[in-house]
C-alpha cells in the first residue's frame, strides 16, 4: 500500500492533520482541525478521492463514515476510536493506527467530540455525509 505510506509520511513530516495520496503522490493536505479538512477535500476533489489512501491525526466514527462515503482504499490514524475502527471494518476499508481509544474527546477533553456524538446513530455513509455536512455548517455559524 504505497499510497498509504506516502500519506503517512506527509502527515508526520509536514505536521499536517490530514494527508491524502493517490497514484503515488499527495493530492490533498490540510492543517484544518476536525472533519472540516475532510469536507474541504470533498469540495475540492469529490470523486477523485475514490481509491485514495488517507492519513489523518484523529479518526472517529464521523471521519470513518466520510471515508466510507468517499470509497477510500485505506486509512491511517494517529488516534482511532473504537466506533471509527468498527465503521472502517464494516465498510471494508483497510486501516492502521497508532492509538486505539474508546472515544474521541472534544477540545476541552471533558466530553465526547460533537461529531463523534452526532454520528453515533448514523450507519449509512451517504446519509451520514449530508447530515454531518449540515451539522458542520451549523456549528461553524454558531462559532
mmCIF file of C-alpha atoms in Angstrom:
data_model
loop_
_atom_site.group_PDB
_atom_site.id
_atom_site.type_symbol
_atom_site.label_atom_id
_atom_site.label_comp_id
_atom_site.label_asym_id
_atom_site.label_seq_id
_atom_site.Cartn_x
_atom_site.Cartn_y
_atom_site.Cartn_z
ATOM 1 C CA UNK A 1 0.000 0.000 0.000
ATOM 2 C CA UNK A 2 2.446 2.611 -1.261
ATOM 3 C CA UNK A 3 -0.055 5.476 -1.210
ATOM 4 C CA UNK A 4 -0.762 4.942 2.485
ATOM 5 C CA UNK A 5 2.953 5.166 3.276
ATOM 6 C CA UNK A 6 3.192 8.385 1.233
ATOM 7 C CA UNK A 7 0.220 9.890 3.089
ATOM 8 C CA UNK A 8 1.606 8.819 6.488
ATOM 9 C CA UNK A 9 4.998 10.308 5.704
ATOM 10 C CA UNK A 10 3.441 13.634 4.655
ATOM 11 C CA UNK A 11 1.235 13.716 7.765
ATOM 12 C CA UNK A 12 4.222 13.303 10.055
ATOM 13 C CA UNK A 13 6.951 15.214 8.214
ATOM 14 C CA UNK A 14 4.798 18.241 7.370
ATOM 15 C CA UNK A 15 2.954 18.155 10.713
ATOM 16 C CA UNK A 16 -0.425 18.004 8.947
ATOM 17 C CA UNK A 17 -3.807 16.990 10.291
ATOM 18 C CA UNK A 18 -4.810 15.275 7.017
ATOM 19 C CA UNK A 19 -2.909 13.958 4.000
ATOM 20 C CA UNK A 20 -4.422 12.087 1.057
ATOM 21 C CA UNK A 21 -2.379 10.225 -1.545
ATOM 22 C CA UNK A 22 -3.330 8.553 -4.814
ATOM 23 C CA UNK A 23 -1.268 7.152 -7.668
ATOM 24 C CA UNK A 24 1.975 7.738 -5.791
ATOM 25 C CA UNK A 25 1.510 11.413 -4.924
ATOM 26 C CA UNK A 26 -0.176 13.683 -2.393
ATOM 27 C CA UNK A 27 -3.423 15.013 -3.858
ATOM 28 C CA UNK A 28 -4.661 16.871 -0.768
ATOM 29 C CA UNK A 29 -3.222 18.088 2.505
ATOM 30 C CA UNK A 30 -4.611 20.164 5.343
ATOM 31 C CA UNK A 31 -3.954 21.587 8.777
ATOM 32 C CA UNK A 32 -7.644 22.201 9.486
ATOM 33 C CA UNK A 33 -8.955 20.704 12.713
ATOM 34 C CA UNK A 34 -11.658 18.078 12.983
ATOM 35 C CA UNK A 35 -13.607 16.823 9.990
ATOM 36 C CA UNK A 36 -13.514 20.240 8.289
ATOM 37 C CA UNK A 37 -10.415 19.201 6.321
ATOM 38 C CA UNK A 38 -12.265 16.146 5.011
ATOM 39 C CA UNK A 39 -15.160 18.325 3.837
ATOM 40 C CA UNK A 40 -12.689 20.662 2.133
ATOM 41 C CA UNK A 41 -11.128 17.670 0.326
ATOM 42 C CA UNK A 42 -14.584 16.518 -0.780
ATOM 43 C CA UNK A 43 -15.466 20.015 -2.032
ATOM 44 C CA UNK A 44 -12.197 20.328 -3.973
ATOM 45 C CA UNK A 45 -11.732 16.787 -5.313
ATOM 46 C CA UNK A 46 -15.008 14.886 -4.969
ATOM 47 C CA UNK A 47 -14.917 11.543 -6.795
ATOM 48 C CA UNK A 48 -11.169 11.813 -7.417
ATOM 49 C CA UNK A 49 -10.749 10.719 -3.785
ATOM 50 C CA UNK A 50 -12.093 7.242 -4.563
ATOM 51 C CA UNK A 51 -9.448 4.525 -4.006
ATOM 52 C CA UNK A 52 -7.111 7.032 -2.340
ATOM 53 C CA UNK A 53 -5.167 6.495 0.884
ATOM 54 C CA UNK A 54 -5.766 8.807 3.826
ATOM 55 C CA UNK A 55 -3.580 9.671 6.804
ATOM 56 C CA UNK A 56 -5.433 11.595 9.500
ATOM 57 C CA UNK A 57 -4.396 12.607 13.007
ATOM 58 C CA UNK A 58 -7.731 11.699 14.589
ATOM 59 C CA UNK A 59 -10.354 9.351 13.160
ATOM 60 C CA UNK A 60 -13.639 8.848 14.948
ATOM 61 C CA UNK A 61 -16.867 7.450 13.611
ATOM 62 C CA UNK A 62 -17.767 10.660 11.749
ATOM 63 C CA UNK A 63 -14.479 10.710 9.815
ATOM 64 C CA UNK A 64 -14.727 6.967 9.160
ATOM 65 C CA UNK A 65 -18.222 7.412 7.703
ATOM 66 C CA UNK A 66 -16.945 10.194 5.445
ATOM 67 C CA UNK A 67 -14.073 7.976 4.269
ATOM 68 C CA UNK A 68 -16.603 5.217 3.534
ATOM 69 C CA UNK A 69 -18.712 7.740 1.590
ATOM 70 C CA UNK A 70 -15.618 8.547 -0.486
ATOM 71 C CA UNK A 71 -14.755 4.861 -1.049
ATOM 72 C CA UNK A 72 -11.153 5.367 0.056
ATOM 73 C CA UNK A 73 -8.908 2.298 -0.073
ATOM 74 C CA UNK A 74 -7.035 2.705 3.210
ATOM 75 C CA UNK A 75 -6.796 4.903 6.293
ATOM 76 C CA UNK A 76 -4.016 5.571 8.781
ATOM 77 C CA UNK A 77 -4.991 7.267 12.046
ATOM 78 C CA UNK A 78 -2.634 8.501 14.722
ATOM 79 C CA UNK A 79 -5.636 8.158 17.057
ATOM 80 C CA UNK A 80 -8.592 5.927 16.138
ATOM 81 C CA UNK A 81 -11.781 5.475 18.157
ATOM 82 C CA UNK A 82 -13.381 2.059 18.608
ATOM 83 C CA UNK A 83 -16.507 3.265 16.744
ATOM 84 C CA UNK A 84 -14.292 4.606 13.946
ATOM 85 C CA UNK A 85 -12.490 1.256 13.711
ATOM 86 C CA UNK A 86 -15.802 -0.624 13.605
ATOM 87 C CA UNK A 87 -17.062 1.672 10.824
ATOM 88 C CA UNK A 88 -13.916 1.213 8.720
ATOM 89 C CA UNK A 89 -14.180 -2.578 9.141
ATOM 90 C CA UNK A 90 -17.896 -2.608 8.303
ATOM 91 C CA UNK A 91 -17.174 -0.712 5.078
ATOM 92 C CA UNK A 92 -14.209 -2.853 4.002
ATOM 93 C CA UNK A 93 -11.593 -0.116 4.401
ATOM 94 C CA UNK A 94 -8.089 -1.229 5.324
ATOM 95 C CA UNK A 95 -6.707 0.692 8.277
ATOM 96 C CA UNK A 96 -3.699 1.217 10.523
ATOM 97 C CA UNK A 97 -3.445 3.208 13.738
ATOM 98 C CA UNK A 98 -1.037 4.195 16.483
ATOM 99 C CA UNK A 99 -3.505 4.515 19.366
ATOM 100 C CA UNK A 100 -6.980 2.994 19.758
ATOM 101 C CA UNK A 101 -9.221 4.906 22.167
ATOM 102 C CA UNK A 102 -12.756 4.291 23.475
ATOM 103 C CA UNK A 103 -13.999 7.623 22.099
ATOM 104 C CA UNK A 104 -12.785 10.886 20.607
ATOM 105 C CA UNK A 105 -12.961 13.756 23.079
ATOM 106 C CA UNK A 106 -13.759 17.394 22.393
ATOM 107 C CA UNK A 107 -11.065 20.066 22.555
ATOM 108 C CA UNK A 108 -11.517 20.578 26.307
ATOM 109 C CA UNK A 109 -11.187 16.840 26.947
ATOM 110 C CA UNK A 110 -14.285 16.874 29.144
ATOM 111 C CA UNK A 111 -16.868 15.429 26.768
ATOM 112 C CA UNK A 112 -17.150 13.456 23.566
ATOM 113 C CA UNK A 113 -16.284 15.224 20.306
ATOM 114 C CA UNK A 114 -19.504 16.750 18.931
ATOM 115 C CA UNK A 115 -19.039 14.999 15.570
ATOM 116 C CA UNK A 116 -18.393 11.639 17.244
ATOM 117 C CA UNK A 117 -21.521 12.134 19.358
ATOM 118 C CA UNK A 118 -23.619 13.281 16.372
ATOM 119 C CA UNK A 119 -22.557 10.263 14.303
ATOM 120 C CA UNK A 120 -23.298 7.571 16.910
ATOM 121 C CA UNK A 121 -26.641 6.611 15.352
ATOM 122 C CA UNK A 122 -25.540 7.048 11.731
ATOM 123 C CA UNK A 123 -24.664 3.946 9.704
ATOM 124 C CA UNK A 124 -25.217 4.753 6.027
ATOM 125 C CA UNK A 125 -22.183 6.657 4.648
ATOM 126 C CA UNK A 126 -24.172 8.668 2.080
ATOM 127 C CA UNK A 127 -26.803 9.729 4.605
ATOM 128 C CA UNK A 128 -24.020 10.467 7.096
ATOM 129 C CA UNK A 129 -22.242 12.758 4.623
ATOM 130 C CA UNK A 130 -25.273 15.011 4.191
ATOM 131 C CA UNK A 131 -26.191 15.029 7.888
ATOM 132 C CA UNK A 132 -22.601 15.660 9.016
ATOM 133 C CA UNK A 133 -22.173 18.434 6.435
ATOM 134 C CA UNK A 134 -25.314 20.148 7.734
ATOM 135 C CA UNK A 135 -24.131 19.723 11.323
ATOM 136 C CA UNK A 136 -20.700 21.169 10.462
ATOM 137 C CA UNK A 137 -22.270 24.181 8.740
ATOM 138 C CA UNK A 138 -24.500 24.767 11.767
ATOM 139 C CA UNK A 139 -21.532 24.613 14.163
ATOM 140 C CA UNK A 140 -19.471 26.978 12.009
ATOM 141 C CA UNK A 141 -22.297 29.538 12.015
ATOM 142 C CA UNK A 142 -22.603 29.316 15.804
ATOM 143 C CA UNK A 143 -18.886 29.895 16.387
#
